[in-house]
Amino acid sequence: TKWKSVIGLEVHAQLNTNSKLFSGARATFGAAPNSCVALLDASIPGTLPVLNKSAVELGVKTALALGCNVSAVSMFDRKHYFYADLPSGYQITQQRAPLARGGSLSFPVFVPGVTKTPYYKTAKLHQLQLEQDSGKSLHDPYERKSLVDLNRAGVPLMELVFEPDLETGEEAAALVKELILILTRLQSCSCKMEEGALRVDANISVHTEGTPLGTRTEVKNIGSVRAVAQAVDYEIQRQIAVLDEGGKIHNETRAWDSAARKTVAMRDKEVVQDYRFMPEPNLPPLHLNLTEPAESSEAGAELINVPKLHRALPELPEQTRQTIIQRHQLTSTIAITLVNDITLYEHFRTIIDGSAARSPKLVANFLINELLTILNRNKLEPADSGLTSRQLEIVVDMLQENRLNVQYARRVLQALLDQRQRDGNTPSPSCPREIVSANNWFLITDEADIRRYCEGVLARNPKLVDKYRKGKEKMLYALAGEVAKVSEEKIDMARAVEMLKEMLK
């Protein structure tokens, strides 16, 4: 049977505000337990919610960046459920009249080694709503106690509900990656998944061509972009295996166990939970100004000005990719690789902007082929490497001035990383030129030196010379290899090959 998988994502992104959605308490990560709790967050009787303007603006900016229809009027609802970390017994959310609907996200799917060429996929956005987070329960099995930390209770979240438009784990991971790039540019969310600032739930089902969609399972709280791909792919394979053996898929909530690399059942969804949604009586409808407010109208001036927020949107990742392709004549694969890593793109822009003489193609190839190779070997991400754009641009300049070759450029990068490890995280940033000088790694470009190396190799390899002169032209590569070897690969190879050809005549 040819199974088709269908995936829809729900993403909760914590809005980058100083205070909570309906109270003045700080929304600080990592603060001492219960030190960021206002009376409202603890559900003390008589306290009332007041909406955080900054959270609404960030939500609107995100909706505009994703091409949504922002609602002129949206409403808040109470979603009831009973849990220790939700003192009021309900969560304030926007179920029926959300902040925005519609919109879509187009993103490149490109996994080096998996997808040959990048392709673009589009996922439609069903709705974007504001809601408050719940607190955190800690269960201590030894003391047989449950402890509740309300620091997160009431922290502002944006829930983005995507349509089931995806088919593979890699597409799901690529969507999350693009969303992270967009939210980071808008500064609407820190996107630190390790801090829970961005959480992904995936709805997954499989069916055969031409039949209705299968029963879906929901995998909750996936904690990293890589885990999104792994969890989704695992769950697809698990469902297919169950169905192939004649089993049935149950509508259930599952969790991703990253250590065991599998999904595990959490709770059954067959019993539909009744959240008893009702309008939030303490919050009036949220009105936004979708047109430019008239100068004189007092009422319009009070509302959030959506067109003004639209004008202030930054360049989005896809625009940046197109600019790189057009302005610098680089391929879409290079543009995607550069833009998909925030730090890598910052290095690229800084180095290119630093001097008009630098070749964008050389800079891009150096960052992607040399820098990423060395970082992968050291199991480091560009953001954690501690290498500065200034250090990288010196290496690029030495490559461009023909003072250094690619093999030694990699050695310089490794030396910089080693030094940072020795010095701890307070490196005395050493200059790549000093490293090259100290180790005598400069490219040999002096004509007399190159001639000396070539003459030596020809003298020591009379058989190869003889074969070449008898018409075996491939022997030239063998001789060039010898020159590279004796010069410890420091010689200007292009010039050495030309000189060998002249001498062999």
Coordinates of C-alpha atoms in Angstrom, one line a residue, residues 328 349-361 363 393 397 400:
H328 CA 25.6 39.1 -5.9
R349 CA 26.8 40.8 5.4
T350 CA 29.5 42.3 7.7
I351 CA 32.4 41.0 5.5
I352 CA 30.7 42.1 2.2
D353 CA 29.8 45.6 3.6
G354 CA 33.3 46.0 5.0
S355 CA 34.9 46.4 1.5
A356 CA 33.6 46.7 -2.0
A357 CA 36.7 44.8 -3.3
R358 CA 35.7 41.5 -1.6
S359 CA 34.2 38.9 -3.9
P360 CA 30.8 37.9 -2.6
K361 CA 31.2 34.5 -4.2
V363 CA 33.1 35.0 0.9
E393 CA 37.3 38.8 7.0
D397 CA 41.3 38.9 2.4
Q400 CA 41.6 36.9 -2.1

